[in-house]
Amino acid sequence: MRIGLLGGSFNPAHGGHRRISLSALTALGLDEVWWLVSPGNPLKPTQGMAPLAARVKSAIAQARRAPIKVTAIERELNTRYTVDTLRALRRRYPKAEFVWLMGSDNLAQFHRWKDWRGIAKMMPIAVIARPGYEGSAVASPAMAWLGRFRMSAARFRQRGEWSAPALVTLRFDPDSRSATAIRRSEPEWASRLSPIPPRDQITHHPIETGPIVLQDKAEAP
């Protein structure tokens, strides 16, 4: 299995997440995409952050009838940093070939993540262009290092075996949808969902509503 990993708050998930995931799946020749719904992220304010179960439910609804699986496995793994999450996933699923998917807004600050070079050496990275972040992403310290490993999506898709570091940049038609806009227009969206806990589509365990657990992906310890 060749699997794309897309992490985020999904507060809430929306059609833009689905669109970029399916576009990346086709462009990179993936079998499926996993949405890693984060328990919490200190780079985003906790005010307005819906409970994990609600965010997972919104993601499951958006992923319906698509080769996308929704998981909150980071809470089960008890990993605080992305690099640790990815290492744990590789240990748990040794036969899977993973590629990390992220927007160019994240690439612009990727050098602030714990052991970001370790992430790049662990699995290929596909960066999805986002309007307004191209300049800062290109000028970032991470891009200065990763740039030497760039390759086209066509070349990446045709390779028999994946290796890392590898960087693929993807450009799709801009999508104006955003979680911020949805929260602004419908601030009570989470309260309208069923109280029944959703089931993790990877571990198959129920996801109970609980306190937000902050994951520090901005600075090394």
PDB file of C-alpha atoms in Angstrom:
ATOM      1  CA  MET A   1       0.000   0.000   0.000  1.00  0.00           C
ATOM      2  CA  ARG A   2       1.178   3.486  -0.900  1.00  0.00           C
ATOM      3  CA  ILE A   3      -0.407   5.900   1.540  1.00  0.00           C
ATOM      4  CA  GLY A   4      -0.425   9.671   1.775  1.00  0.00           C
ATOM      5  CA  LEU A   5      -0.523  11.141   5.279  1.00  0.00           C
ATOM      6  CA  LEU A   6      -2.276  14.484   5.744  1.00  0.00           C
ATOM      7  CA  GLY A   7      -2.197  15.905   9.248  1.00  0.00           C
ATOM      8  CA  GLY A   8      -4.249  18.765  10.583  1.00  0.00           C
ATOM      9  CA  SER A   9      -6.842  20.041  13.012  1.00  0.00           C
ATOM     10  CA  PHE A  10      -9.773  19.474  10.606  1.00  0.00           C
ATOM     11  CA  ASN A  11     -11.750  22.053  12.583  1.00  0.00           C
ATOM     12  CA  PRO A  12     -13.926  21.215  10.724  1.00  0.00           C
ATOM     13  CA  ALA A  13     -12.956  19.123   7.721  1.00  0.00           C
ATOM     14  CA  HIS A  14     -14.322  20.476   4.447  1.00  0.00           C
ATOM     15  CA  GLY A  15     -14.428  19.844   0.727  1.00  0.00           C
ATOM     16  CA  GLY A  16     -11.055  21.489   0.219  1.00  0.00           C
ATOM     17  CA  HIS A  17      -9.377  18.754   2.277  1.00  0.00           C
ATOM     18  CA  ARG A  18     -11.092  16.118   0.177  1.00  0.00           C
ATOM     19  CA  ARG A  19     -10.194  17.808  -3.085  1.00  0.00           C
ATOM     20  CA  ILE A  20      -6.465  18.163  -2.406  1.00  0.00           C
ATOM     21  CA  SER A  21      -6.314  14.613  -1.029  1.00  0.00           C
ATOM     22  CA  LEU A  22      -7.899  13.067  -4.114  1.00  0.00           C
ATOM     23  CA  SER A  23      -5.761  15.247  -6.392  1.00  0.00           C
ATOM     24  CA  ALA A  24      -2.594  14.188  -4.566  1.00  0.00           C
ATOM     25  CA  LEU A  25      -3.711  10.557  -4.679  1.00  0.00           C
ATOM     26  CA  THR A  26      -3.957  10.696  -8.472  1.00  0.00           C
ATOM     27  CA  ALA A  27      -0.831  12.774  -9.021  1.00  0.00           C
ATOM     28  CA  LEU A  28       1.372  10.554  -6.839  1.00  0.00           C
ATOM     29  CA  GLY A  29      -0.172   7.169  -7.632  1.00  0.00           C
ATOM     30  CA  LEU A  30      -1.335   6.519  -4.063  1.00  0.00           C
ATOM     31  CA  ASP A  31      -3.656   3.739  -2.958  1.00  0.00           C
ATOM     32  CA  GLU A  32      -5.266   5.842  -0.245  1.00  0.00           C
ATOM     33  CA  VAL A  33      -4.833   8.873   1.990  1.00  0.00           C
ATOM     34  CA  TRP A  34      -5.000   8.896   5.778  1.00  0.00           C
ATOM     35  CA  TRP A  35      -6.195  12.036   7.537  1.00  0.00           C
ATOM     36  CA  LEU A  36      -4.367  12.337  10.861  1.00  0.00           C
ATOM     37  CA  VAL A  37      -6.710  14.429  12.993  1.00  0.00           C
ATOM     38  CA  SER A  38      -4.509  16.105  15.582  1.00  0.00           C
ATOM     39  CA  PRO A  39      -5.537  16.106  19.260  1.00  0.00           C
ATOM     40  CA  GLY A  40      -4.324  19.715  19.348  1.00  0.00           C
ATOM     41  CA  ASN A  41      -1.685  22.083  18.032  1.00  0.00           C
ATOM     42  CA  PRO A  42      -0.149  25.043  19.916  1.00  0.00           C
ATOM     43  CA  LEU A  43       0.246  26.930  16.650  1.00  0.00           C
ATOM     44  CA  LYS A  44      -3.523  27.295  16.597  1.00  0.00           C
ATOM     45  CA  PRO A  45      -5.601  28.845  19.415  1.00  0.00           C
ATOM     46  CA  THR A  46      -7.618  26.483  21.603  1.00  0.00           C
ATOM     47  CA  GLN A  47     -10.513  28.935  21.571  1.00  0.00           C
ATOM     48  CA  GLY A  48     -12.879  27.737  18.902  1.00  0.00           C
ATOM     49  CA  MET A  49     -11.202  24.324  18.678  1.00  0.00           C
ATOM     50  CA  ALA A  50     -13.912  21.676  18.622  1.00  0.00           C
ATOM     51  CA  PRO A  51     -13.536  18.417  20.566  1.00  0.00           C
ATOM     52  CA  LEU A  52     -11.541  15.701  18.837  1.00  0.00           C
ATOM     53  CA  ALA A  53     -14.599  13.464  18.340  1.00  0.00           C
ATOM     54  CA  ALA A  54     -16.475  16.252  16.526  1.00  0.00           C
ATOM     55  CA  ARG A  55     -13.536  16.975  14.251  1.00  0.00           C
ATOM     56  CA  VAL A  56     -13.182  13.290  13.444  1.00  0.00           C
ATOM     57  CA  LYS A  57     -16.893  13.090  12.615  1.00  0.00           C
ATOM     58  CA  SER A  58     -16.620  16.034  10.246  1.00  0.00           C
ATOM     59  CA  ALA A  59     -13.648  14.352   8.561  1.00  0.00           C
ATOM     60  CA  ILE A  60     -15.454  11.024   8.204  1.00  0.00           C
ATOM     61  CA  ALA A  61     -18.377  12.811   6.565  1.00  0.00           C
ATOM     62  CA  GLN A  62     -16.078  14.531   4.061  1.00  0.00           C
ATOM     63  CA  ALA A  63     -14.156  11.310   3.332  1.00  0.00           C
ATOM     64  CA  ARG A  64     -17.252   9.256   2.566  1.00  0.00           C
ATOM     65  CA  ARG A  65     -17.079   7.099  -0.572  1.00  0.00           C
ATOM     66  CA  ALA A  66     -13.433   8.053  -1.202  1.00  0.00           C
ATOM     67  CA  PRO A  67     -10.135   6.199  -0.642  1.00  0.00           C
ATOM     68  CA  ILE A  68      -9.558   8.312   2.468  1.00  0.00           C
ATOM     69  CA  LYS A  69      -9.378   6.995   6.037  1.00  0.00           C
ATOM     70  CA  VAL A  70      -9.766   9.155   9.122  1.00  0.00           C
ATOM     71  CA  THR A  71      -7.745   8.462  12.244  1.00  0.00           C
ATOM     72  CA  ALA A  72      -6.890  10.030  15.590  1.00  0.00           C
ATOM     73  CA  ILE A  73      -4.065   7.563  16.084  1.00  0.00           C
ATOM     74  CA  GLU A  74      -1.730  10.215  17.499  1.00  0.00           C
ATOM     75  CA  ARG A  75      -3.705  10.170  20.724  1.00  0.00           C
ATOM     76  CA  GLU A  76      -3.350   6.373  20.962  1.00  0.00           C
ATOM     77  CA  LEU A  77       0.342   6.503  20.131  1.00  0.00           C
ATOM     78  CA  ASN A  78       0.797   9.258  22.721  1.00  0.00           C
ATOM     79  CA  THR A  79       3.246  11.019  20.443  1.00  0.00           C
ATOM     80  CA  ARG A  80       3.851  14.720  20.889  1.00  0.00           C
ATOM     81  CA  TYR A  81       5.874  15.484  17.773  1.00  0.00           C
ATOM     82  CA  THR A  82       5.200  14.668  14.132  1.00  0.00           C
ATOM     83  CA  VAL A  83       8.557  12.931  13.716  1.00  0.00           C
ATOM     84  CA  ASP A  84       7.661  10.554  16.560  1.00  0.00           C
ATOM     85  CA  THR A  85       4.216   9.901  15.100  1.00  0.00           C
ATOM     86  CA  LEU A  86       5.691   9.002  11.722  1.00  0.00           C
ATOM     87  CA  ARG A  87       8.291   6.694  13.267  1.00  0.00           C
ATOM     88  CA  ALA A  88       5.558   4.939  15.237  1.00  0.00           C
ATOM     89  CA  LEU A  89       3.420   4.541  12.116  1.00  0.00           C
ATOM     90  CA  ARG A  90       6.310   2.996  10.211  1.00  0.00           C
ATOM     91  CA  ARG A  91       6.907   0.529  13.039  1.00  0.00           C
ATOM     92  CA  ARG A  92       3.225  -0.378  13.264  1.00  0.00           C
ATOM     93  CA  TYR A  93       2.702  -0.665   9.493  1.00  0.00           C
ATOM     94  CA  PRO A  94       6.064  -1.860   8.117  1.00  0.00           C
ATOM     95  CA  LYS A  95       4.616  -2.957   4.763  1.00  0.00           C
ATOM     96  CA  ALA A  96       3.125   0.451   3.968  1.00  0.00           C
ATOM     97  CA  GLU A  97       4.944   3.075   1.936  1.00  0.00           C
ATOM     98  CA  PHE A  98       4.105   6.498   3.320  1.00  0.00           C
ATOM     99  CA  VAL A  99       4.440   9.973   1.855  1.00  0.00           C
ATOM    100  CA  TRP A 100       3.917  13.067   3.980  1.00  0.00           C
ATOM    101  CA  LEU A 101       1.485  15.592   2.486  1.00  0.00           C
ATOM    102  CA  MET A 102       1.538  19.210   3.584  1.00  0.00           C
ATOM    103  CA  GLY A 103       0.648  22.661   2.336  1.00  0.00           C
ATOM    104  CA  SER A 104       3.205  25.260   1.360  1.00  0.00           C
ATOM    105  CA  ASP A 105       2.191  27.234   4.466  1.00  0.00           C
ATOM    106  CA  ASN A 106       3.644  24.413   6.564  1.00  0.00           C
ATOM    107  CA  LEU A 107       6.778  24.208   4.439  1.00  0.00           C
ATOM    108  CA  ALA A 108       7.443  27.875   5.240  1.00  0.00           C
ATOM    109  CA  GLN A 109       7.808  26.980   8.932  1.00  0.00           C
ATOM    110  CA  PHE A 110       8.903  23.359   8.574  1.00  0.00           C
ATOM    111  CA  HIS A 111      12.390  24.208   9.864  1.00  0.00           C
ATOM    112  CA  ARG A 112      10.826  24.901  13.270  1.00  0.00           C
ATOM    113  CA  TRP A 113       9.518  21.343  13.627  1.00  0.00           C
ATOM    114  CA  LYS A 114      11.406  18.884  15.762  1.00  0.00           C
ATOM    115  CA  ASP A 115      13.936  16.939  13.647  1.00  0.00           C
ATOM    116  CA  TRP A 116      12.440  18.119  10.365  1.00  0.00           C
ATOM    117  CA  ARG A 117      15.390  16.705   8.452  1.00  0.00           C
ATOM    118  CA  GLY A 118      14.645  13.362  10.115  1.00  0.00           C
ATOM    119  CA  ILE A 119      11.108  13.541   8.743  1.00  0.00           C
ATOM    120  CA  ALA A 120      12.472  14.271   5.273  1.00  0.00           C
ATOM    121  CA  LYS A 121      14.880  11.334   5.481  1.00  0.00           C
ATOM    122  CA  MET A 122      12.131   9.023   6.719  1.00  0.00           C
ATOM    123  CA  MET A 123       9.638   9.400   3.887  1.00  0.00           C
ATOM    124  CA  PRO A 124       9.019  11.452   0.720  1.00  0.00           C
ATOM    125  CA  ILE A 125       7.299  14.809   1.139  1.00  0.00           C
ATOM    126  CA  ALA A 126       4.712  16.253  -1.227  1.00  0.00           C
ATOM    127  CA  VAL A 127       4.021  19.962  -0.823  1.00  0.00           C
ATOM    128  CA  ILE A 128       0.680  21.270  -2.057  1.00  0.00           C
ATOM    129  CA  ALA A 129       0.822  24.897  -3.160  1.00  0.00           C
ATOM    130  CA  ARG A 130      -1.441  27.317  -1.308  1.00  0.00           C
ATOM    131  CA  PRO A 131      -2.090  30.842  -2.594  1.00  0.00           C
ATOM    132  CA  GLY A 132      -0.241  33.462  -0.581  1.00  0.00           C
ATOM    133  CA  TYR A 133       2.458  31.160   0.764  1.00  0.00           C
ATOM    134  CA  GLU A 134       4.573  30.465  -2.307  1.00  0.00           C
ATOM    135  CA  GLY A 135       7.139  33.174  -1.593  1.00  0.00           C
ATOM    136  CA  SER A 136       7.707  32.283   2.058  1.00  0.00           C
ATOM    137  CA  ALA A 137       7.864  28.570   1.251  1.00  0.00           C
ATOM    138  CA  VAL A 138      10.464  29.023  -1.486  1.00  0.00           C
ATOM    139  CA  ALA A 139      12.551  31.291   0.758  1.00  0.00           C
ATOM    140  CA  SER A 140      12.360  28.998   3.792  1.00  0.00           C
ATOM    141  CA  PRO A 141      15.409  27.239   5.302  1.00  0.00           C
ATOM    142  CA  ALA A 142      13.668  23.895   4.769  1.00  0.00           C
ATOM    143  CA  MET A 143      13.310  24.533   1.044  1.00  0.00           C
ATOM    144  CA  ALA A 144      16.968  25.524   0.821  1.00  0.00           C
ATOM    145  CA  TRP A 145      17.860  22.041   2.085  1.00  0.00           C
ATOM    146  CA  LEU A 146      15.062  20.053   0.430  1.00  0.00           C
ATOM    147  CA  GLY A 147      15.401  21.739  -2.944  1.00  0.00           C
ATOM    148  CA  ARG A 148      18.213  19.444  -4.044  1.00  0.00           C
ATOM    149  CA  PHE A 149      15.859  16.454  -3.730  1.00  0.00           C
ATOM    150  CA  ARG A 150      13.040  17.823  -5.891  1.00  0.00           C
ATOM    151  CA  MET A 151      11.447  15.687  -8.564  1.00  0.00           C
ATOM    152  CA  SER A 152       8.332  15.809 -10.707  1.00  0.00           C
ATOM    153  CA  ALA A 153       5.151  14.007  -9.751  1.00  0.00           C
ATOM    154  CA  ALA A 154       5.395  11.934 -12.947  1.00  0.00           C
ATOM    155  CA  ARG A 155       8.885  10.731 -12.079  1.00  0.00           C
ATOM    156  CA  PHE A 156       7.872  10.021  -8.510  1.00  0.00           C
ATOM    157  CA  ARG A 157       4.829   8.035  -9.607  1.00  0.00           C
ATOM    158  CA  GLN A 158       6.822   5.872 -12.036  1.00  0.00           C
ATOM    159  CA  ARG A 159       9.542   4.826  -9.629  1.00  0.00           C
ATOM    160  CA  GLY A 160       9.430   1.209  -8.539  1.00  0.00           C
ATOM    161  CA  GLU A 161      10.533   1.918  -4.984  1.00  0.00           C
ATOM    162  CA  TRP A 162      10.261   5.036  -2.914  1.00  0.00           C
ATOM    163  CA  SER A 163      13.250   6.561  -1.231  1.00  0.00           C
ATOM    164  CA  ALA A 164      13.840   9.640   0.873  1.00  0.00           C
ATOM    165  CA  PRO A 165      14.646  12.465   0.947  1.00  0.00           C
ATOM    166  CA  ALA A 166      12.388  13.333  -1.972  1.00  0.00           C
ATOM    167  CA  LEU A 167      10.331  16.469  -2.529  1.00  0.00           C
ATOM    168  CA  VAL A 168       7.424  16.765  -4.944  1.00  0.00           C
ATOM    169  CA  THR A 169       5.589  20.052  -5.395  1.00  0.00           C
ATOM    170  CA  LEU A 170       1.955  19.844  -6.467  1.00  0.00           C
ATOM    171  CA  ARG A 171      -0.157  22.649  -7.889  1.00  0.00           C
ATOM    172  CA  PHE A 172      -3.898  22.343  -8.233  1.00  0.00           C
ATOM    173  CA  ASP A 173      -6.599  24.891  -8.960  1.00  0.00           C
ATOM    174  CA  PRO A 174      -6.965  27.144  -5.878  1.00  0.00           C
ATOM    175  CA  ASP A 175      -9.761  26.203  -3.500  1.00  0.00           C
ATOM    176  CA  SER A 176     -11.290  29.065  -1.521  1.00  0.00           C
ATOM    177  CA  ARG A 177     -12.896  26.889   1.143  1.00  0.00           C
ATOM    178  CA  SER A 178     -11.446  27.161   4.636  1.00  0.00           C
ATOM    179  CA  ALA A 179     -12.235  25.926   8.132  1.00  0.00           C
ATOM    180  CA  THR A 180     -11.937  29.499   9.418  1.00  0.00           C
ATOM    181  CA  ALA A 181     -14.699  30.676   7.102  1.00  0.00           C
ATOM    182  CA  ILE A 182     -16.914  27.750   8.081  1.00  0.00           C
ATOM    183  CA  ARG A 183     -16.483  28.485  11.796  1.00  0.00           C
ATOM    184  CA  ARG A 184     -17.244  32.136  11.193  1.00  0.00           C
ATOM    185  CA  SER A 185     -20.488  31.373   9.359  1.00  0.00           C
ATOM    186  CA  GLU A 186     -21.507  28.425  11.550  1.00  0.00           C
ATOM    187  CA  PRO A 187     -19.814  28.735  14.968  1.00  0.00           C
ATOM    188  CA  GLU A 188     -21.980  26.004  16.518  1.00  0.00           C
ATOM    189  CA  TRP A 189     -21.267  23.393  13.843  1.00  0.00           C
ATOM    190  CA  ALA A 190     -19.839  20.845  16.299  1.00  0.00           C
ATOM    191  CA  SER A 191     -22.861  20.914  18.616  1.00  0.00           C
ATOM    192  CA  ARG A 192     -25.130  19.758  15.786  1.00  0.00           C
ATOM    193  CA  LEU A 193     -23.342  16.430  15.416  1.00  0.00           C
ATOM    194  CA  SER A 194     -24.499  13.185  16.977  1.00  0.00           C
ATOM    195  CA  PRO A 195     -23.161  12.560  20.528  1.00  0.00           C
ATOM    196  CA  ILE A 196     -22.306   8.963  19.619  1.00  0.00           C
ATOM    197  CA  PRO A 197     -18.485   8.591  19.590  1.00  0.00           C
ATOM    198  CA  PRO A 198     -17.066   7.982  16.097  1.00  0.00           C
ATOM    199  CA  ARG A 199     -14.873   4.991  15.352  1.00  0.00           C
ATOM    200  CA  ASP A 200     -11.296   5.392  14.212  1.00  0.00           C
ATOM    201  CA  GLN A 201     -11.059   4.084  10.644  1.00  0.00           C
ATOM    202  CA  ILE A 202      -7.510   2.757  11.136  1.00  0.00           C
ATOM    203  CA  THR A 203      -7.489   1.337  14.676  1.00  0.00           C
ATOM    204  CA  HIS A 204     -11.283   0.776  14.765  1.00  0.00           C
ATOM    205  CA  HIS A 205     -11.392   2.057  18.343  1.00  0.00           C
ATOM    206  CA  PRO A 206     -14.107   4.500  19.483  1.00  0.00           C
ATOM    207  CA  ILE A 207     -12.955   8.099  19.865  1.00  0.00           C
ATOM    208  CA  GLU A 208     -14.318   9.628  23.033  1.00  0.00           C
ATOM    209  CA  THR A 209     -14.639  13.354  23.519  1.00  0.00           C
ATOM    210  CA  GLY A 210     -11.969  14.564  25.883  1.00  0.00           C
ATOM    211  CA  PRO A 211      -9.769  17.549  26.701  1.00  0.00           C
ATOM    212  CA  ILE A 212      -7.581  19.025  23.986  1.00  0.00           C
ATOM    213  CA  VAL A 213      -4.042  17.684  24.145  1.00  0.00           C
ATOM    214  CA  LEU A 214      -1.555  20.155  22.771  1.00  0.00           C
ATOM    215  CA  GLN A 215       1.110  18.790  20.451  1.00  0.00           C
ATOM    216  CA  ASP A 216       4.177  20.988  20.137  1.00  0.00           C
ATOM    217  CA  LYS A 217       5.287  20.787  16.518  1.00  0.00           C
ATOM    218  CA  ALA A 218       6.732  24.268  16.424  1.00  0.00           C
ATOM    219  CA  GLU A 219       9.925  23.979  18.439  1.00  0.00           C
ATOM    220  CA  ALA A 220      12.496  21.368  19.335  1.00  0.00           C
ATOM    221  CA  PRO A 221      12.505  20.468  23.032  1.00  0.00           C
TER     222      PRO A 221
END
